[in-house]
Coordinates of C-alpha atoms and ligand atoms in Angstrom, one line a residue:
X412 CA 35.4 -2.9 13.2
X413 CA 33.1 -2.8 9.7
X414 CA 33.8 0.2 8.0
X415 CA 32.0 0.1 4.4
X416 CA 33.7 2.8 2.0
X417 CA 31.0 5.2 -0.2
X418 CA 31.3 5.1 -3.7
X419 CA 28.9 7.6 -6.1
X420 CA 26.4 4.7 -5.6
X421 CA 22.9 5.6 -4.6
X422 CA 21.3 2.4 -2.9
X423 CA 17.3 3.3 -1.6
X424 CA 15.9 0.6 0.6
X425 CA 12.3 -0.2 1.7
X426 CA 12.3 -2.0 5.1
X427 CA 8.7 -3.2 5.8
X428 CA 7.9 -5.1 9.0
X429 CA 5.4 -8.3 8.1
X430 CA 3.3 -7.8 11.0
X431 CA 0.4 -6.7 8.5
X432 CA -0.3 -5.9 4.8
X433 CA 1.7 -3.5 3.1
X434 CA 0.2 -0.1 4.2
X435 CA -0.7 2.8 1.7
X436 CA 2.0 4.8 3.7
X437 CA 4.6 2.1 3.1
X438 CA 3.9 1.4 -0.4
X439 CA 4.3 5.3 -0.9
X440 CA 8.0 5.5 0.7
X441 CA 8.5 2.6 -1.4
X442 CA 7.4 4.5 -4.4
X443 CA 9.6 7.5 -3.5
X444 CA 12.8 4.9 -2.5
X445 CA 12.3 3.6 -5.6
X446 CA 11.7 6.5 -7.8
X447 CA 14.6 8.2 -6.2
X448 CA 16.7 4.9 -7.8
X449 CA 15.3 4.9 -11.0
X450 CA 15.9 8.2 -11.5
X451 CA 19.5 8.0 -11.0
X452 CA 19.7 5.1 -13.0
X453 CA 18.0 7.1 -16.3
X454 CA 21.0 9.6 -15.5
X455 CA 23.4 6.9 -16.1
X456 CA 24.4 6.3 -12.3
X457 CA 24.8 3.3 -10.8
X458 CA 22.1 3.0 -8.4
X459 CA 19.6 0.6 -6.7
X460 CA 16.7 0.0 -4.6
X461 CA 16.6 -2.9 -1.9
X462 CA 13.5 -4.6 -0.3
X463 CA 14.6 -5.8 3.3
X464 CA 11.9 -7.1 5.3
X465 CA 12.3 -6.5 8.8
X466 CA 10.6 -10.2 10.5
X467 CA 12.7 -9.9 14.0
X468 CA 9.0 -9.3 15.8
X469 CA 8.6 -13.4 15.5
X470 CA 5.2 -13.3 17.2
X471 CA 4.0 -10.7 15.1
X472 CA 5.3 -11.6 11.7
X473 CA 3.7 -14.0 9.4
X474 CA 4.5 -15.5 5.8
X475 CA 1.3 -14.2 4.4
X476 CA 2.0 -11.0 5.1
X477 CA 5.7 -11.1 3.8
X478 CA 3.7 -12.9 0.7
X479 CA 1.1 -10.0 0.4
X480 CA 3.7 -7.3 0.6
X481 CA 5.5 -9.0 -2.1
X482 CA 2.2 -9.4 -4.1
X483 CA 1.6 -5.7 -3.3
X484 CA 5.4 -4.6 -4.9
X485 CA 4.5 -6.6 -7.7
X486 CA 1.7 -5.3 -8.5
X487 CA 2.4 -1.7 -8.4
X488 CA 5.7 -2.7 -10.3
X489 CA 7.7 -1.3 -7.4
X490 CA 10.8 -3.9 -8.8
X491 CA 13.5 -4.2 -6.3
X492 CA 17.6 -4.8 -7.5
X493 CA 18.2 -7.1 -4.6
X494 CA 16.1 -8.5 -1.7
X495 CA 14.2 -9.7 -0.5
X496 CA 16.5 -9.8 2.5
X497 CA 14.8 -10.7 5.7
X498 CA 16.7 -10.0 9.3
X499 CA 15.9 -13.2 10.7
X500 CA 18.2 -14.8 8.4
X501 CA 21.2 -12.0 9.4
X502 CA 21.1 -12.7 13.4
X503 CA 24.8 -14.0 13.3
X504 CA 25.7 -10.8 11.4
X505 CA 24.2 -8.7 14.1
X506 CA 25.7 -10.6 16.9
X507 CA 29.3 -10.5 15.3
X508 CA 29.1 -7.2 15.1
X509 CA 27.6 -6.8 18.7
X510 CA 30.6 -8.8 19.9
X511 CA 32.9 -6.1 17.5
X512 CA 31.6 -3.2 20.0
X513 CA 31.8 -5.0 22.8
X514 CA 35.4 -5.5 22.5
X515 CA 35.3 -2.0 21.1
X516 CA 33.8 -0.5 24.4
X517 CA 31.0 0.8 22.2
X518 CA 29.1 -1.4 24.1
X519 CA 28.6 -2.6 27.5
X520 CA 26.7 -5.3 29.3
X521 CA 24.2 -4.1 32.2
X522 CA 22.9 -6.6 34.8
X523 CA 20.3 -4.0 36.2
X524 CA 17.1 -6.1 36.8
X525 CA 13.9 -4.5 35.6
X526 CA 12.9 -3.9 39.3
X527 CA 16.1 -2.0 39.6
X528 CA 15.3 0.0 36.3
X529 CA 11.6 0.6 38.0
X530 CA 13.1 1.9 41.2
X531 CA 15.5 4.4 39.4
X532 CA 13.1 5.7 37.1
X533 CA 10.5 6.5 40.0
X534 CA 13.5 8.2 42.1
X535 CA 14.4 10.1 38.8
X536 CA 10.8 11.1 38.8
X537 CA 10.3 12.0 42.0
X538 CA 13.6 14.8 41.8
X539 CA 12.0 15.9 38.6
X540 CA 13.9 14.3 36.1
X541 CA 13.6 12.9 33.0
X542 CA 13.1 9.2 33.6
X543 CA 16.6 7.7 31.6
X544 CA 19.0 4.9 32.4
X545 CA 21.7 6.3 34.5
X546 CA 24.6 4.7 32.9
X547 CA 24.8 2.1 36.2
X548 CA 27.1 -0.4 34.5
X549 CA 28.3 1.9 31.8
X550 CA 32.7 1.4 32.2
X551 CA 34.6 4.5 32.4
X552 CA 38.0 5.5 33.3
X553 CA 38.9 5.3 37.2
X554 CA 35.1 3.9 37.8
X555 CA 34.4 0.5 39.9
X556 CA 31.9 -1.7 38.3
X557 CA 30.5 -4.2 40.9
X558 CA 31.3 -7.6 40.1
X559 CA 28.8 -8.9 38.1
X560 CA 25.3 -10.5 40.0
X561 CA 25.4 -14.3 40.0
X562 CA 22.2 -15.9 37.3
X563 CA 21.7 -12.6 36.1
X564 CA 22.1 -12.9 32.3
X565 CA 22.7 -9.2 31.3
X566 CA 21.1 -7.1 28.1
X567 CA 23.9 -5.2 25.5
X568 CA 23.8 -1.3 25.8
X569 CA 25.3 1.1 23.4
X570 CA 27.5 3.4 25.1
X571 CA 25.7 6.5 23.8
X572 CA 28.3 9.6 23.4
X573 CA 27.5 11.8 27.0
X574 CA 28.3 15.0 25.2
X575 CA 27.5 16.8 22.1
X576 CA 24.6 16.6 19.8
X577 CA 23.6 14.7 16.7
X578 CA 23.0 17.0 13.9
X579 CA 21.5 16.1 10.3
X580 CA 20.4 17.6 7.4
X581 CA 16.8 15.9 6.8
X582 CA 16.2 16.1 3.5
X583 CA 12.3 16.7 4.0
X584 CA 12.3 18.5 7.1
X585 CA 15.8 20.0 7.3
X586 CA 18.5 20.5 9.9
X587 CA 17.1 18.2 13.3
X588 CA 19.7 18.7 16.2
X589 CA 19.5 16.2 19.1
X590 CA 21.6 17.0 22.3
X591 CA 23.2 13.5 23.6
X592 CA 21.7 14.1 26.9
X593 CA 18.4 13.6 25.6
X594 CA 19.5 9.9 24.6
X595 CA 19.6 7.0 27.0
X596 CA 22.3 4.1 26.3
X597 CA 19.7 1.8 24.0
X598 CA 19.9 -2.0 24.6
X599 CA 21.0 -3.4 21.3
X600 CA 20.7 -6.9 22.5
X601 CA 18.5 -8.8 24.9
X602 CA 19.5 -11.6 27.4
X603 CA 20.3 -14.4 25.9
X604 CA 17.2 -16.7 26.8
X605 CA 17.8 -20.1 28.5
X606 CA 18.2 -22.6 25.3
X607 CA 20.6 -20.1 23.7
X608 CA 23.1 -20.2 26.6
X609 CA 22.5 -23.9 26.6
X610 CA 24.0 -23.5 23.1
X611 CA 27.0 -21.6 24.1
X612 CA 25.4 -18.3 23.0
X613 CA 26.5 -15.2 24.8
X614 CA 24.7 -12.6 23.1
X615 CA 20.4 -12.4 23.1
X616 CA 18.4 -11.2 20.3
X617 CA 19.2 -8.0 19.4
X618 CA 16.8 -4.7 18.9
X619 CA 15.1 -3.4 16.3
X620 CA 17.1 -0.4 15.9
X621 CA 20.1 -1.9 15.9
X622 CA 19.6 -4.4 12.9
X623 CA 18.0 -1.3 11.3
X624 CA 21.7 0.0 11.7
X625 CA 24.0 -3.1 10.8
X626 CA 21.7 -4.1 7.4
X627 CA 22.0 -0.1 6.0
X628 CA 25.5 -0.1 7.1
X629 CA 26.3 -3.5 5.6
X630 CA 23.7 -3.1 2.3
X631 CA 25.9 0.3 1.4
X632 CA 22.3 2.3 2.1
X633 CA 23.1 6.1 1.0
X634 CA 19.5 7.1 1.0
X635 CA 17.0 7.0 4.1
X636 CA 13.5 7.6 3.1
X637 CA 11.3 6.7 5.5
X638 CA 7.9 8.1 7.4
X639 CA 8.5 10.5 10.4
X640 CA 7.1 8.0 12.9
X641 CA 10.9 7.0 12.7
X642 CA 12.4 10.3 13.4
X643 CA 12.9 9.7 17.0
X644 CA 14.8 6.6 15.8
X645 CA 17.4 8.5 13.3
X646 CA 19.7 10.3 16.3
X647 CA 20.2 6.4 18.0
X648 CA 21.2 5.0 14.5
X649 CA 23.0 7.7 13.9
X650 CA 25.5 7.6 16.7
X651 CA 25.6 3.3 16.4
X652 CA 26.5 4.1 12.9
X653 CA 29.3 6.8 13.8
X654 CA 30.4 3.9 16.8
X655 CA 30.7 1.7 13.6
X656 CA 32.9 4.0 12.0
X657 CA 30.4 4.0 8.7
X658 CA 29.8 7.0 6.7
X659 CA 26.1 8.0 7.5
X660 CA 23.5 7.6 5.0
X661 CA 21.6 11.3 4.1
X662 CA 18.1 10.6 6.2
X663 CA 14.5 12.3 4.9
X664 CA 11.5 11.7 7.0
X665 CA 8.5 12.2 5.3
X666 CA 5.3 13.1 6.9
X667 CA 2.5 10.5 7.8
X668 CA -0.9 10.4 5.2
X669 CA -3.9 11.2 7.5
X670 CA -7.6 10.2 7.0
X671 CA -10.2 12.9 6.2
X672 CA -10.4 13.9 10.3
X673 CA -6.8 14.9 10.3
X674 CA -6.0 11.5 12.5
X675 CA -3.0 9.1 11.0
X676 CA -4.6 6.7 8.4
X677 CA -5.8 3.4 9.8
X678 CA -7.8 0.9 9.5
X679 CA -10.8 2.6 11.3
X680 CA -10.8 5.3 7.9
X681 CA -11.2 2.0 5.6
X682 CA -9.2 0.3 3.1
X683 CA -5.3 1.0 4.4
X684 CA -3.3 -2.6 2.4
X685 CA -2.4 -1.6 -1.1
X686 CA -4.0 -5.6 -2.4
X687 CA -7.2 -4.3 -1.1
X688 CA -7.5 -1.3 -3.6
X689 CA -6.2 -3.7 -6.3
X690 CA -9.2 -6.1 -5.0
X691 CA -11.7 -3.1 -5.2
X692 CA -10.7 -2.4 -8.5
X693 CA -8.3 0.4 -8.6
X694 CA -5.5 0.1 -11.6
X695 CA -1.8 0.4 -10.1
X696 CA -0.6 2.8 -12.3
X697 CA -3.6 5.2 -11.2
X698 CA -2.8 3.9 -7.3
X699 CA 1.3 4.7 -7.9
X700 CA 0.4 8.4 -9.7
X701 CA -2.0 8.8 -6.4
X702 CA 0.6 7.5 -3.8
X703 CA 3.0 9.5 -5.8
X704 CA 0.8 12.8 -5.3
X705 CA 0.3 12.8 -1.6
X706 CA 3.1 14.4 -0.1
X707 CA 5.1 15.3 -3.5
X708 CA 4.3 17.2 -6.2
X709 CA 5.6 18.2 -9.6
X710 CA 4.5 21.8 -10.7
X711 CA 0.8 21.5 -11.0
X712 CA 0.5 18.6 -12.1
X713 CA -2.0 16.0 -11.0
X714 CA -1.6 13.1 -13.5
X715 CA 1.5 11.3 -14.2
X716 CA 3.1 8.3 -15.3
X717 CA 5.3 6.1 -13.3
X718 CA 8.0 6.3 -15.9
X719 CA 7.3 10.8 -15.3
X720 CA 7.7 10.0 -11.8
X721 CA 11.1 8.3 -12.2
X722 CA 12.2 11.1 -14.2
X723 CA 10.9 13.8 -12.1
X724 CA 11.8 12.3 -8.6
X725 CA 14.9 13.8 -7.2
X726 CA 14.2 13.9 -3.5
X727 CA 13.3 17.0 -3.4
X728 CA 9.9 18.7 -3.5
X729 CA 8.6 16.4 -0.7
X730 CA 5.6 18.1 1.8
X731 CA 6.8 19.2 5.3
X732 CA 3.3 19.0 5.5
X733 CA 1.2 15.2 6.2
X734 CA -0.9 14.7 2.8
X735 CA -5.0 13.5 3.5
X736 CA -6.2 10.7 2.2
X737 CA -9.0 11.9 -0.8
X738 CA -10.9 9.0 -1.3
X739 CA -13.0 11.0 -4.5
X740 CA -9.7 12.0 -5.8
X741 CA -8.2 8.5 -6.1
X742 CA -11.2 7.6 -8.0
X743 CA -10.8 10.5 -10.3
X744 CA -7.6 9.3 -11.3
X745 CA -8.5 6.1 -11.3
X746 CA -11.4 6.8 -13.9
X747 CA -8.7 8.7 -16.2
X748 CA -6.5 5.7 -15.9
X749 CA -9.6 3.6 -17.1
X750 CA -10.5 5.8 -19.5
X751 CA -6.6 5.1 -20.8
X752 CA -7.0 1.2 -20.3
X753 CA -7.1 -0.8 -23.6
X754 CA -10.8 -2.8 -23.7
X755 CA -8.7 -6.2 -23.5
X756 CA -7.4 -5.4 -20.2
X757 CA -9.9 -3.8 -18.3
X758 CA -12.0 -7.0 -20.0
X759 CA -9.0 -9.6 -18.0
X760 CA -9.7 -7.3 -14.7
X761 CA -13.5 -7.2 -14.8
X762 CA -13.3 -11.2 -15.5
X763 CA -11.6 -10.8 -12.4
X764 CA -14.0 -9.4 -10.6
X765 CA -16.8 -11.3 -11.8
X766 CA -15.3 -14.6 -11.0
X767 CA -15.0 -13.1 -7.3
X768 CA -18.9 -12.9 -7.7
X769 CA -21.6 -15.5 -7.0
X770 CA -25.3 -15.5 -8.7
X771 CA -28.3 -17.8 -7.6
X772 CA -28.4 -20.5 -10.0
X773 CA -30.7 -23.7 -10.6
X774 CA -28.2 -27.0 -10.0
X775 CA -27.7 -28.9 -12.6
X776 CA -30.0 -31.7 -14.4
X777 CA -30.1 -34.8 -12.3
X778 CA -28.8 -33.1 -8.9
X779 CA -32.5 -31.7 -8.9
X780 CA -34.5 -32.0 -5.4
X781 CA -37.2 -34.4 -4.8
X782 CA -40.2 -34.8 -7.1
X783 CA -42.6 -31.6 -6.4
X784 CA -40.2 -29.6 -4.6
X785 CA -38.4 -26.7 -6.0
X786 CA -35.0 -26.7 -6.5
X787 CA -32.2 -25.3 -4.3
X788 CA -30.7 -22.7 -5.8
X789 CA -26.9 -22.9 -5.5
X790 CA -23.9 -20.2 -5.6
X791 CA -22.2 -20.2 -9.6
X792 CA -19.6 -17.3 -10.5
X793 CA -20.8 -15.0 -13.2
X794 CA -18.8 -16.0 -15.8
X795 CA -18.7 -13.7 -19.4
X796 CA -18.0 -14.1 -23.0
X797 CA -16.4 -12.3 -26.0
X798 CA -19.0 -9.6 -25.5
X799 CA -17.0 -8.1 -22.4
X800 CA -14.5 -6.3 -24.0
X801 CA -17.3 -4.3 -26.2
X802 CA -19.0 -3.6 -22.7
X803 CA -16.3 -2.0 -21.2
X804 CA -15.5 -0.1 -24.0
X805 CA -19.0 1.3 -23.7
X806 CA -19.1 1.3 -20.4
X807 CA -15.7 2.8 -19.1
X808 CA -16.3 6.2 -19.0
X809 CA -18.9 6.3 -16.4
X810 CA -16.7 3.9 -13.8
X811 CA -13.9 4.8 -11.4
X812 CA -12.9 1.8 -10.9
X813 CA -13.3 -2.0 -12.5
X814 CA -15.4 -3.4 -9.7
X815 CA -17.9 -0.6 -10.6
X816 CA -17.4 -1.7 -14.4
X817 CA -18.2 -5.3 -13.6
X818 CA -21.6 -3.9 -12.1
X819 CA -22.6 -3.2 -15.3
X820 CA -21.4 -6.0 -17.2
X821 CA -22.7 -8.5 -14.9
X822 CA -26.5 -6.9 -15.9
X823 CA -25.3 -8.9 -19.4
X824 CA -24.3 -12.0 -17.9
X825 CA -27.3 -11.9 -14.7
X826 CA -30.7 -10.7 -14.0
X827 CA -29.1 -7.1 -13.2
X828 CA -31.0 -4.9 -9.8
X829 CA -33.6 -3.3 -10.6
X830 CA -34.3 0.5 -9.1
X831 CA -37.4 -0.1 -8.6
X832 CA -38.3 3.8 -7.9
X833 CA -36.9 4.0 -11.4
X834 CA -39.1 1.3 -12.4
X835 CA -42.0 2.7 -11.2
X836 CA -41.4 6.4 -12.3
X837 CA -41.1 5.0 -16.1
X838 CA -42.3 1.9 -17.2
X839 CA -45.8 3.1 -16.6
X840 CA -48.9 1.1 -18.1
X841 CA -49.5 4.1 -20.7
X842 CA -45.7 3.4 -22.2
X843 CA -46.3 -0.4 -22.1
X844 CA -47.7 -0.5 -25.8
X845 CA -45.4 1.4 -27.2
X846 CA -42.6 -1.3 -25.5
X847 CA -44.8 -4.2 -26.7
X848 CA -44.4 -2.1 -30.2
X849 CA -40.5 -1.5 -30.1
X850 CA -40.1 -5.4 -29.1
X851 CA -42.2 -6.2 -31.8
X852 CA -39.8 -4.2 -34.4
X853 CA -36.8 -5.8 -32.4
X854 CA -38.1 -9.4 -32.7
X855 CA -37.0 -9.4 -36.8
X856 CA -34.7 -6.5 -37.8
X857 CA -31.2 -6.7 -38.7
X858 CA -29.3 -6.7 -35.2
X859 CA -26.9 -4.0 -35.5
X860 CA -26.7 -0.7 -34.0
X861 CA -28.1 1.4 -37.1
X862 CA -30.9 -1.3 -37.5
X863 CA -31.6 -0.8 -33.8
X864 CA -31.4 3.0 -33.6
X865 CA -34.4 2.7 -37.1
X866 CA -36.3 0.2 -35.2
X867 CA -36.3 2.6 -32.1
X868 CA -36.9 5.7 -34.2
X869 CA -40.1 4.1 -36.2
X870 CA -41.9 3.4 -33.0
X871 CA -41.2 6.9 -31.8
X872 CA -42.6 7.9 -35.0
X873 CA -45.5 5.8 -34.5
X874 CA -46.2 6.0 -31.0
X875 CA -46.2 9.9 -31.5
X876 CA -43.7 9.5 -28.0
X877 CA -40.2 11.7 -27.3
X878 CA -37.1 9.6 -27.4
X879 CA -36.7 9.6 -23.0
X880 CA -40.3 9.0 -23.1
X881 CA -39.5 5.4 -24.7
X882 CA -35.9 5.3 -23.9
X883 CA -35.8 5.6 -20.0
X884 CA -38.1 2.7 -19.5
X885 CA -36.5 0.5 -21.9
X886 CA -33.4 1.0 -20.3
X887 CA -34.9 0.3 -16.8
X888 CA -35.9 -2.9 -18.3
X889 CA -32.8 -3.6 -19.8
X890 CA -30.3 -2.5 -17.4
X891 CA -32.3 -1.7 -13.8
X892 CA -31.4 1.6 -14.4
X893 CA -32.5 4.7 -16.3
X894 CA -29.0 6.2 -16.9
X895 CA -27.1 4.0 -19.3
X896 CA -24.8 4.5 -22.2
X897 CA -27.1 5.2 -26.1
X898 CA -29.8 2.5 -26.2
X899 CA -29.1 1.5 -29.7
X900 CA -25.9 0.1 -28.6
X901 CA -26.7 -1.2 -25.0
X902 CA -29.3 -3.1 -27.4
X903 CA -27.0 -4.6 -29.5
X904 CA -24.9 -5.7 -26.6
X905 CA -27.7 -7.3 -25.2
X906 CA -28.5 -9.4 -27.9
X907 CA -32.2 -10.3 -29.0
X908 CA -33.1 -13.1 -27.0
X909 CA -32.0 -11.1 -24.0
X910 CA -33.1 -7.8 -24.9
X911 CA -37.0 -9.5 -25.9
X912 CA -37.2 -11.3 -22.7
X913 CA -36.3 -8.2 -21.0
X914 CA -38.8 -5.9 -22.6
X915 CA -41.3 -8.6 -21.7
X916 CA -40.8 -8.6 -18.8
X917 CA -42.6 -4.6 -19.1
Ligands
LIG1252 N1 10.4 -1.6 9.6 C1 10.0 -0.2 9.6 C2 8.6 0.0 9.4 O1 7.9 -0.9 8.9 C3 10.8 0.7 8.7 C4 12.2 1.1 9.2 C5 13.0 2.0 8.4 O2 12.6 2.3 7.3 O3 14.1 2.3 8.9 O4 8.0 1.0 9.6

């Protein structure tokens, strides 16, 4: 029998299934199984955090999602000591230990056919009773088993303990007692399906909750964190493990994050795979001090590092409570963390996002259409220069999040959208003079930002006009909008053959 022995060790693991992206709720256990490691390894412990991908659903699982969730660790910097281990690649482990309880009497076949199972369950019904498997082929002292049915290929059950009750201390949610009664005998492996006895094979696949059992058995796991939807799950393990002889892991369920109407989150509130909020331009450190938020808390405080997080984290303080999703407060913190961001990164991001853009383009010389016709227009990326990193520095304080940021740089690199109630509302034909005036003073002076803010000044001073008066309309020329950061410098971003054929356009 595989015992493991303890040692002061702590050993976190996240255990995603690849049956989709790596979900907001997963990537925040990961965050809490991995702060919970780091934080015993800044106390000089020896301590690590595990990624074990749980692919036994074959039609289900898919490489890209194992690749995404990968991506998505990555990218929040969620960096695992071992792993990836995948459970498709341990099916001999599982079996061997299968056979282990099976010799052990921990485990049993049963050759009850599904029609059989149906039948008992509606007679259980029927007397009122909890629909559970009776225990049919289960071997006990004194007790007759019938031989076994001829081309039946039996499933493995776990000879759940009849009496007593499985007690833990939940480390979110606190003592859960489950009485034994309450817990059928699970099948821990499946008939073995025609090509594997072909092989030899005795043993089918087994179940989920059983390689959930052998892999934090046999990867020393000391730490269960993981979302409540598994709590029905921990009893089961719990007794396999006990059957096992292990010493049992200290569990903490923590509570699902629900969308605004109180529901679990899913796709129908929106974006739910970490990659897309990195896509719509959310920094990870703002979406790991967000993640990190919802459901734990540290005082009062709101913003946080992930090395603060790592310090802070010791398992407790965790919500009994499910945390909502707060789409406007995830952009608050994003905007601090943009505010934080050097220009030469949020420059790399918003390239980024730029390059993930298209703009209407003429083609090229020589690929022109037939003489007379107009050109197609074709699909080119908006592509920037070494002005970018001066936008965003002057942009960055009005953006939550990069995609936002590369609204306004691409009104640099492209004809930007024009509000056109704006447009209407300011650039009136009674200001168009004193435009015609300001481009006329932009057309020669010096092009720098005190120049600019002189030129701007003198034709207030000449048009007799109050700075919004010329201002707004400008900047609705330059920019599509009226609300944009000083003039003087949006200006000298521009440039002056963009800024004069903008201000022409009046
Ligand atoms: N594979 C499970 C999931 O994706 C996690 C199981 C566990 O943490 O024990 O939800």
């Amino acid at each position: 029998m595989t015992t493991t022995a303890y040692t002061s060790t702590i050993r976190t693991r996240i255990a995603p299934s690849p049956t989709g992206f790596l979900h907001l709720g997963t990537a925040r256990t990961a965050l809490f199984c991995w702060a919970f490691a780091q934080h015993h390894k800044a106390l000089g412990h020896d301590a690590q955090f595990i990624l074990r991908i749980e692919d036994t659903d074959e039609a289900r699982s898919t490489q890209a999602a194992v690749d995404q969730i990968i991506e998505a660790m990555d990218w929040l910097e969620l960096n695992y000591d071992e792993g990836p281990f995948y459970q498709m690649q341990r099916m001999a482990r599982y079996r061997e230990v299968i056979a282990q309880m099976l010799q052990a009497g921990t485990a049993y076949h049963c050759y009850a056919s599904p029609a059989e199972l149906d039948a008992m369950r509606e007679a259980q019904k029927a007397r009122g009773e909890k629909p559970r498997y009776d225990g049919r082929w289960r071997p006990a002292p004194g007790k007759l088993l019938p031989a076994p049915p001829a081309g039946v290929r039996p499933v493995v059950r776990f000879a759940n303990p009849m009496d007593g009750e499985v007690t833990w201390n939940d480390t979110v949610k606190g003592p859960i007692t489950i009485s034994n009664k309450e817990l059928d005998d699970l099948i821990i492996a499946r008939p073995v399906s025609d090509e594997a006895a072909a092989r030899g094979e005795t043993v089918g696949t087994p179940t989920y909750n059983f390689c959930v059992v052998v892999d934090d058995l046999d990867m020393r796991i000391t730490h269960v964190i993981r979302g409540d939807d598994h709590v029905n799950n921990t009893p089961r393990q719990i007794n396999i493990l006990k059957a096992l002889g292990a010493q049992l892991p200290q569990y903490g369920h923590v509570p699902m994050i629900l969308g605004p109407d109180g529901e679990k989150l899913s796709k129908r509130h929106g974006a739910v795979s970490v990659t897309q909020y990195r896509d719509a331009g959310y920094l990870p450190e703002a979406m790991m001090n967000y993640l990190a938020r919802l459901g734990w808390s540290h005082g009062d405080d709101e913003l946080f590092t992930s090395a603060q997080i790592a310090q802070w984290f010791d398992g407790t303080h965790l919500a009994k409570s499910p945390a909502q999703w707060d789409a406007a407060k995830l952009n608050w913190v994003n905007s601090h963390y943009m505010k934080q961001a050097s220009d030469e990164r949020l420059a790399a991001l918003v390239t980024q996002q730029l390059l993930s853009r298209t703009v209407e383009v003429a083609p090229a010389e020589g690929a022109a259409a037939g003489a007379g016709e107009a050109p197609t227009m074709v699909a080119a990326p908006i592509t920037a220069d070494a002005r970018l990193p001066h936008i965003c520095a002057l942009f960055k304080d009005r953006c939550d999040t990069t995609a936002a940021l590369a609204t306004w740089a691409a009104a640099f690199y492209t004809t930007p959208q024009r509000n056109e109630a704006e447009y209407a509302q300011h650039v009136t034909d009674a200001i168009k003079p004193a435009i015609a005036a300001l481009a006329d003073k932009l057309a020669t002076c010096p092009w720098d930002k005190a120049s600019l803010a002189a030129a701007i000044k003198e034709t207030l001073a000449a048009t007799g006009l109050k700075m919004p008066q010329l201002a707004m309309p400008v900047r609705v020329l330059l920019m599509g909008k009226a609300q944009t950061p000083s003039l003087d410098a949006v200006l000298e971003l521009c440039g002056r053959p963009l800024a004069l054929e903008r201000l022409q356009k009046a």
